[in-house]
XYZ file of N, CA and C in Angstrom:
474
model
N -12.481 26.535 -38.576
C -12.268 25.103 -38.586
C -12.459 24.559 -40.001
N -11.557 23.680 -40.379
C -11.688 23.039 -41.672
C -12.901 22.119 -41.670
N -13.236 21.648 -42.844
C -14.404 20.786 -42.972
C -14.278 19.542 -42.089
N -15.311 19.276 -41.342
C -15.369 18.103 -40.476
C -15.424 16.854 -41.346
N -14.650 15.860 -40.972
C -14.624 14.611 -41.729
C -15.058 13.412 -40.889
N -14.885 13.505 -39.562
C -15.106 12.358 -38.692
C -15.826 12.762 -37.416
N -16.733 11.909 -36.984
C -17.442 12.110 -35.723
C -17.193 10.849 -34.897
N -16.458 11.015 -33.800
C -16.107 9.905 -32.924
C -16.916 10.045 -31.635
N -17.608 8.983 -31.276
C -18.442 8.971 -30.080
C -17.903 7.989 -29.050
N -17.860 8.414 -27.805
C -17.717 7.490 -26.689
C -19.073 6.799 -26.564
N -19.093 5.544 -26.198
C -20.366 4.820 -26.097
C -21.010 5.013 -24.725
N -20.293 4.621 -23.681
C -20.886 4.602 -22.342
C -21.009 6.007 -21.762
N -22.227 6.381 -21.424
C -22.516 7.716 -20.928
C -22.936 8.681 -22.020
N -22.811 8.264 -23.273
C -23.230 9.081 -24.411
C -24.416 8.399 -25.101
N -24.192 7.188 -25.599
C -25.294 6.391 -26.147
C -26.093 5.711 -25.042
N -25.442 5.500 -23.907
C -26.092 4.819 -22.788
C -26.258 5.784 -21.625
N -26.939 5.309 -20.602
C -27.094 6.131 -19.401
C -25.824 6.133 -18.548
N -24.805 5.390 -18.971
C -23.524 5.384 -18.271
C -23.433 4.419 -17.122
N -24.513 3.738 -16.841
C -24.523 2.789 -15.726
C -24.276 1.384 -16.245
N -23.656 0.573 -15.408
C -23.428 -0.829 -15.725
C -24.303 -1.661 -14.807
N -24.997 -2.619 -15.364
C -25.943 -3.436 -14.611
C -25.355 -4.830 -14.405
N -25.122 -5.173 -13.141
C -24.467 -6.419 -12.773
C -25.390 -7.323 -11.969
N -25.180 -8.604 -12.139
C -25.704 -9.617 -11.224
C -24.482 -10.371 -10.706
N -24.711 -11.405 -9.934
C -23.574 -12.186 -9.450
C -22.876 -12.942 -10.589
N -23.453 -12.934 -11.762
C -22.841 -13.567 -12.937
C -22.049 -12.549 -13.778
N -22.102 -11.285 -13.408
C -21.358 -10.247 -14.125
C -22.254 -9.224 -14.779
N -21.661 -8.441 -15.684
C -22.377 -7.374 -16.380
C -23.409 -7.998 -17.311
N -24.659 -7.553 -17.193
C -25.717 -8.182 -17.974
C -26.312 -7.285 -19.047
N -26.224 -5.953 -18.875
C -26.863 -5.102 -19.876
C -26.439 -3.657 -19.733
N -26.761 -2.894 -20.783
C -26.604 -1.446 -20.802
C -27.892 -0.882 -21.395
N -28.235 0.327 -21.001
C -29.436 0.985 -21.507
C -29.025 1.979 -22.587
N -29.484 1.759 -23.822
C -29.202 2.645 -24.952
C -30.434 3.506 -25.236
N -30.196 4.743 -25.700
C -31.288 5.632 -26.080
C -32.017 5.121 -27.309
N -33.241 5.567 -27.478
C -34.100 5.038 -28.541
C -34.036 5.786 -29.862
N -33.640 7.047 -29.896
C -33.696 7.827 -31.133
C -32.326 8.103 -31.738
N -31.277 7.704 -31.064
C -29.939 8.073 -31.508
C -29.558 7.461 -32.852
N -29.908 6.225 -33.070
C -29.580 5.587 -34.344
C -30.253 6.306 -35.515
N -31.503 6.655 -35.357
C -32.207 7.384 -36.422
C -31.530 8.710 -36.726
N -31.128 9.425 -35.697
C -30.513 10.740 -35.896
C -29.150 10.638 -36.563
N -28.425 9.552 -36.316
C -27.131 9.377 -36.972
C -27.270 9.340 -38.491
N -28.413 8.903 -38.977
C -28.621 8.834 -40.427
C -28.546 10.217 -41.074
N -28.795 11.261 -40.321
C -28.672 12.629 -40.837
C -27.233 12.906 -41.258
N -26.270 12.419 -40.473
C -24.862 12.722 -40.711
C -24.145 11.700 -41.579
N -24.749 10.577 -41.785
C -24.104 9.458 -42.487
C -23.513 9.866 -43.842
N -24.167 10.755 -44.564
C -23.676 11.178 -45.883
C -22.671 12.328 -45.818
N -22.440 12.883 -44.641
C -21.562 14.032 -44.499
C -20.200 13.710 -43.883
N -20.150 12.695 -43.023
C -18.897 12.403 -42.333
C -18.835 10.939 -41.909
N -17.623 10.488 -41.637
C -17.391 9.147 -41.120
C -17.800 9.132 -39.640
N -18.503 8.088 -39.233
C -18.981 7.956 -37.851
C -18.394 6.690 -37.270
N -17.827 6.824 -36.071
C -17.224 5.669 -35.399
C -17.397 5.820 -33.897
N -17.461 4.682 -33.207
C -17.643 4.683 -31.776
C -16.454 4.032 -31.076
N -16.181 4.487 -29.852
C -15.141 3.899 -29.015
C -15.703 3.626 -27.626
N -15.158 2.610 -26.996
C -15.499 2.308 -25.617
C -14.264 1.770 -24.923
N -14.157 2.042 -23.650
C -13.079 1.490 -22.843
C -13.555 0.341 -21.976
N -14.789 -0.054 -22.155
C -15.419 -1.066 -21.303
C -15.147 -2.474 -21.832
N -14.067 -3.086 -21.347
C -13.694 -4.431 -21.798
C -14.766 -5.463 -21.469
N -15.288 -5.428 -20.256
C -16.270 -6.434 -19.841
C -17.605 -6.275 -20.549
N -17.919 -5.072 -20.968
C -19.184 -4.831 -21.645
C -19.059 -4.649 -23.142
N -17.865 -4.934 -23.689
C -17.652 -4.697 -25.112
C -18.621 -5.486 -25.982
N -18.882 -6.733 -25.639
C -19.797 -7.535 -26.459
C -21.206 -6.943 -26.478
N -21.616 -6.351 -25.365
C -22.933 -5.697 -25.310
C -22.941 -4.479 -26.240
N -21.908 -3.647 -26.128
C -21.824 -2.455 -26.977
C -21.700 -2.832 -28.448
N -20.897 -3.836 -28.739
C -20.714 -4.280 -30.126
C -22.034 -4.778 -30.709
N -22.809 -5.484 -29.911
C -24.106 -5.984 -30.375
C -24.989 -4.817 -30.834
N -25.058 -3.768 -30.042
C -25.900 -2.625 -30.384
C -25.290 -1.777 -31.502
N -24.032 -1.396 -31.346
C -23.411 -0.436 -32.261
C -23.084 -1.058 -33.616
N -22.410 -2.200 -33.622
C -21.975 -2.809 -34.880
C -23.052 -3.705 -35.485
N -23.528 -4.670 -34.716
C -24.473 -5.641 -35.255
C -25.826 -5.019 -35.591
N -26.362 -4.206 -34.684
C -27.698 -3.645 -34.886
C -27.699 -2.342 -35.685
N -26.729 -1.453 -35.417
C -26.720 -0.138 -36.055
C -25.801 -0.064 -37.269
N -24.802 -0.930 -37.346
C -23.921 -0.969 -38.498
C -22.740 -0.020 -38.475
N -22.340 0.443 -37.293
C -21.205 1.355 -37.176
C -19.996 0.650 -36.574
N -18.817 1.117 -36.966
C -17.580 0.585 -36.407
C -17.475 0.959 -34.939
N -16.927 0.038 -34.150
C -16.676 0.293 -32.738
C -15.325 -0.315 -32.383
N -14.543 0.439 -31.622
C -13.217 0.005 -31.203
C -13.118 0.062 -29.685
N -12.348 -0.852 -29.142
C -12.046 -0.859 -27.716
C -10.785 -0.024 -27.515
N -10.954 1.183 -26.964
C -9.848 2.120 -26.773
C -10.025 2.782 -25.406
N -9.043 2.651 -24.552
C -9.136 3.268 -23.224
C -9.134 4.788 -23.346
N -9.702 5.442 -22.367
C -9.756 6.912 -22.381
C -8.364 7.513 -22.474
N -7.399 6.903 -21.799
C -6.040 7.451 -21.796
C -5.352 7.330 -23.145
N -5.837 6.469 -24.025
C -5.225 6.261 -25.334
C -6.026 6.876 -26.489
N -7.175 7.445 -26.200
C -8.058 7.901 -27.283
C -7.483 9.012 -28.132
N -6.846 9.981 -27.522
C -6.304 11.072 -28.328
C -5.199 10.549 -29.248
N -4.356 9.674 -28.751
C -3.335 9.048 -29.610
C -4.001 8.253 -30.721
N -5.035 7.509 -30.389
C -5.776 6.705 -31.354
C -6.349 7.599 -32.459
N -6.931 8.721 -32.074
C -7.480 9.677 -33.046
C -6.362 10.242 -33.919
N -5.274 10.659 -33.292
C -4.161 11.264 -34.035
C -3.525 10.299 -35.032
N -3.519 9.011 -34.713
C -2.952 8.013 -35.615
C -3.842 7.760 -36.831
N -5.121 8.011 -36.721
C -6.069 7.668 -37.785
C -6.620 8.861 -38.558
N -6.692 10.008 -37.911
C -7.393 11.150 -38.483
C -6.611 12.436 -38.282
N -6.964 13.448 -39.053
C -6.490 14.799 -38.782
C -7.374 15.295 -37.636
N -6.825 15.483 -36.429
C -7.667 15.826 -35.279
C -8.439 17.138 -35.439
N -7.946 18.029 -36.286
C -8.668 19.290 -36.499
C -9.965 19.074 -37.260
N -10.117 17.896 -37.870
C -11.326 17.575 -38.635
C -12.190 16.546 -37.921
N -11.962 16.420 -36.612
C -12.693 15.436 -35.805
C -13.605 16.136 -34.810
N -14.824 15.615 -34.705
C -15.735 15.963 -33.614
C -15.691 14.776 -32.663
N -15.587 15.055 -31.388
C -15.596 13.999 -30.378
C -16.711 14.291 -29.383
N -17.503 13.271 -29.077
C -18.542 13.413 -28.056
C -18.241 12.435 -26.936
N -18.041 12.967 -25.739
C -17.736 12.140 -24.581
C -18.278 12.741 -23.304
N -18.237 11.937 -22.256
C -18.836 12.361 -20.998
C -17.943 12.155 -19.784
N -16.858 11.404 -19.936
C -16.110 10.920 -18.791
C -15.132 11.893 -18.187
N -14.586 11.471 -17.078
C -13.641 12.263 -16.296
C -12.436 12.698 -17.123
N -11.899 11.828 -17.967
C -10.714 12.146 -18.753
C -11.023 12.615 -20.177
N -12.276 12.685 -20.547
C -12.621 13.093 -21.911
C -12.236 14.537 -22.216
N -12.072 15.362 -21.195
C -11.674 16.745 -21.449
C -10.335 16.814 -22.176
N -9.452 15.849 -21.917
C -8.159 15.831 -22.598
C -8.333 15.597 -24.101
N -9.256 14.728 -24.443
C -9.536 14.446 -25.851
C -10.190 15.674 -26.488
N -11.115 16.285 -25.766
C -11.837 17.444 -26.280
C -10.904 18.604 -26.611
N -9.846 18.744 -25.837
C -8.873 19.806 -26.099
C -8.035 19.535 -27.343
N -7.986 18.277 -27.778
C -7.127 17.899 -28.883
C -7.807 17.704 -30.219
N -9.113 17.947 -30.290
C -9.845 17.770 -31.548
C -10.443 19.100 -31.994
N -11.000 19.084 -33.203
C -11.545 20.312 -33.779
C -12.807 20.817 -33.114
N -13.646 19.915 -32.649
C -14.923 20.315 -32.039
C -15.334 19.208 -31.079
N -15.952 19.584 -29.970
C -16.319 18.577 -28.981
C -17.692 18.853 -28.381
N -18.313 17.760 -27.972
C -19.671 17.813 -27.424
C -19.729 16.934 -26.182
N -20.475 17.390 -25.195
C -20.716 16.612 -23.978
C -22.212 16.551 -23.722
N -22.707 15.403 -23.244
C -24.113 15.353 -22.836
C -24.316 16.127 -21.535
N -25.548 16.449 -21.244
C -25.888 17.267 -20.079
C -25.391 16.678 -18.765
N -25.317 15.367 -18.666
C -24.903 14.737 -17.417
C -23.429 14.326 -17.417
N -22.635 14.920 -18.280
C -21.203 14.615 -18.353
C -20.470 15.146 -17.133
N -19.259 14.652 -16.959
C -18.362 15.168 -15.932
C -18.164 16.665 -16.147
N -18.005 17.399 -15.079
C -17.882 18.862 -15.155
C -16.692 19.280 -16.023
N -15.579 18.544 -15.956
C -14.422 18.881 -16.790
C -14.742 18.726 -18.271
N -15.437 17.679 -18.609
C -15.832 17.462 -20.006
C -16.748 18.586 -20.475
N -17.704 18.962 -19.651
C -18.619 20.037 -20.048
C -17.890 21.367 -20.214
N -16.958 21.649 -19.319
C -16.233 22.916 -19.399
C -15.328 22.991 -20.629
N -14.826 21.865 -21.090
C -13.911 21.841 -22.241
C -14.623 21.609 -23.571
N -15.910 21.346 -23.535
C -16.622 21.056 -24.783
C -17.097 22.352 -25.455
N -17.274 22.253 -26.759
C -17.786 23.381 -27.531
C -19.304 23.470 -27.451
N -19.930 22.359 -27.164
C -21.391 22.317 -27.081
C -21.782 21.288 -26.025
N -22.738 21.639 -25.183
C -23.297 20.729 -24.184
C -24.768 20.537 -24.517
N -25.156 19.282 -24.692
C -26.556 19.009 -25.025
C -27.456 19.296 -23.832
N -28.701 19.500 -24.106
C -29.696 19.637 -23.046
C -30.126 18.259 -22.540
N -29.968 17.254 -23.375
C -30.336 15.879 -23.042
C -29.172 15.138 -22.398
N -29.511 14.168 -21.588
C -28.518 13.320 -20.929
C -28.130 12.161 -21.834
N -26.956 11.580 -21.566
C -26.533 10.385 -22.259
C -27.566 9.284 -22.085
N -27.866 8.569 -23.155
C -28.880 7.526 -23.110
C -30.296 8.053 -23.231
N -30.452 9.385 -23.305
C -31.766 10.008 -23.415
C -31.769 11.020 -24.568
N -31.368 10.544 -25.745
C -31.380 11.324 -26.982
C -30.327 12.423 -27.065
N -29.273 12.346 -26.258
C -28.185 13.321 -26.350
C -27.488 13.215 -27.701
N -27.315 11.998 -28.206
C -26.686 11.812 -29.510
C -27.569 12.411 -30.602
N -28.854 12.206 -30.516
C -29.773 12.776 -31.501
C -29.677 14.302 -31.507
N -29.654 14.895 -30.340
C -29.521 16.351 -30.248
C -28.192 16.812 -30.848
N -27.123 16.086 -30.548
C -25.798 16.432 -31.086
C -25.779 16.323 -32.606
N -26.423 15.310 -33.152
C -26.469 15.145 -34.614
C -27.162 16.316 -35.284
N -28.257 16.750 -34.750
C -28.971 17.898 -35.309
C -28.108 19.151 -35.206
N -27.475 19.330 -34.059
C -26.593 20.487 -33.864
C -25.473 20.496 -34.905
N -24.806 19.381 -35.086
C -23.693 19.282 -36.032
C -24.178 19.456 -37.473
N -25.297 18.841 -37.800
C -25.836 18.971 -39.153
C -26.112 20.426 -39.497
N -26.663 21.162 -38.563
C -26.970 22.574 -38.799
C -25.725 23.451 -38.762
N -24.821 23.174 -37.854
C -23.638 24.018 -37.678
C -22.608 23.841 -38.794
N -22.360 22.611 -39.207
C -21.267 22.344 -40.142
C -21.709 21.975 -41.553
N -22.931 21.517 -41.710
C -23.342 21.010 -43.013
C -24.564 21.715 -43.585
N -24.980 22.815 -42.947
C -26.083 23.625 -43.449
C -27.320 22.783 -43.741
N -27.580 21.867 -42.873
C -28.711 20.955 -43.004
C -29.969 21.687 -42.534
N -30.949 21.796 -43.373
C -32.127 22.618 -43.044
C -33.417 21.828 -42.948
N -33.356 20.508 -42.986
C -34.577 19.723 -42.930
C -35.146 19.573 -41.525
N -34.431 20.072 -40.525
C -34.920 19.943 -39.135
C -35.147 21.314 -38.554
């Protein structure tokens, strides 16, 4: 594999526990993991990091955490359009994708390297190059960052 240039993350089910919390007024919150932002700093100097979500109703919640609080780009891209979205912006052979959903296996087959959290859909896990021991929303991103840093960037501080 050529040098990795981009790490694209699905938000829901990867950074979060994948559940949506509703009241009669609508979606009110998402649960994000506590160590993932810190771990992303390991990769910040090695590759471009970007997040995607297909959750239209919860986009403002995700944007608040990902863009406003963490400082990373986030795009609203449906699962069915993600591989096209990646191909239009990046050389897919230089992309790592981390996802958990039912259709993420299609994206995983089209990129250079893929990761699924422990609680991902079975298809995503079967098509991924690495499956974390941690679940989405429970430091799976942190584990993936350490894995990628060691595998592709010879990072030895951990």
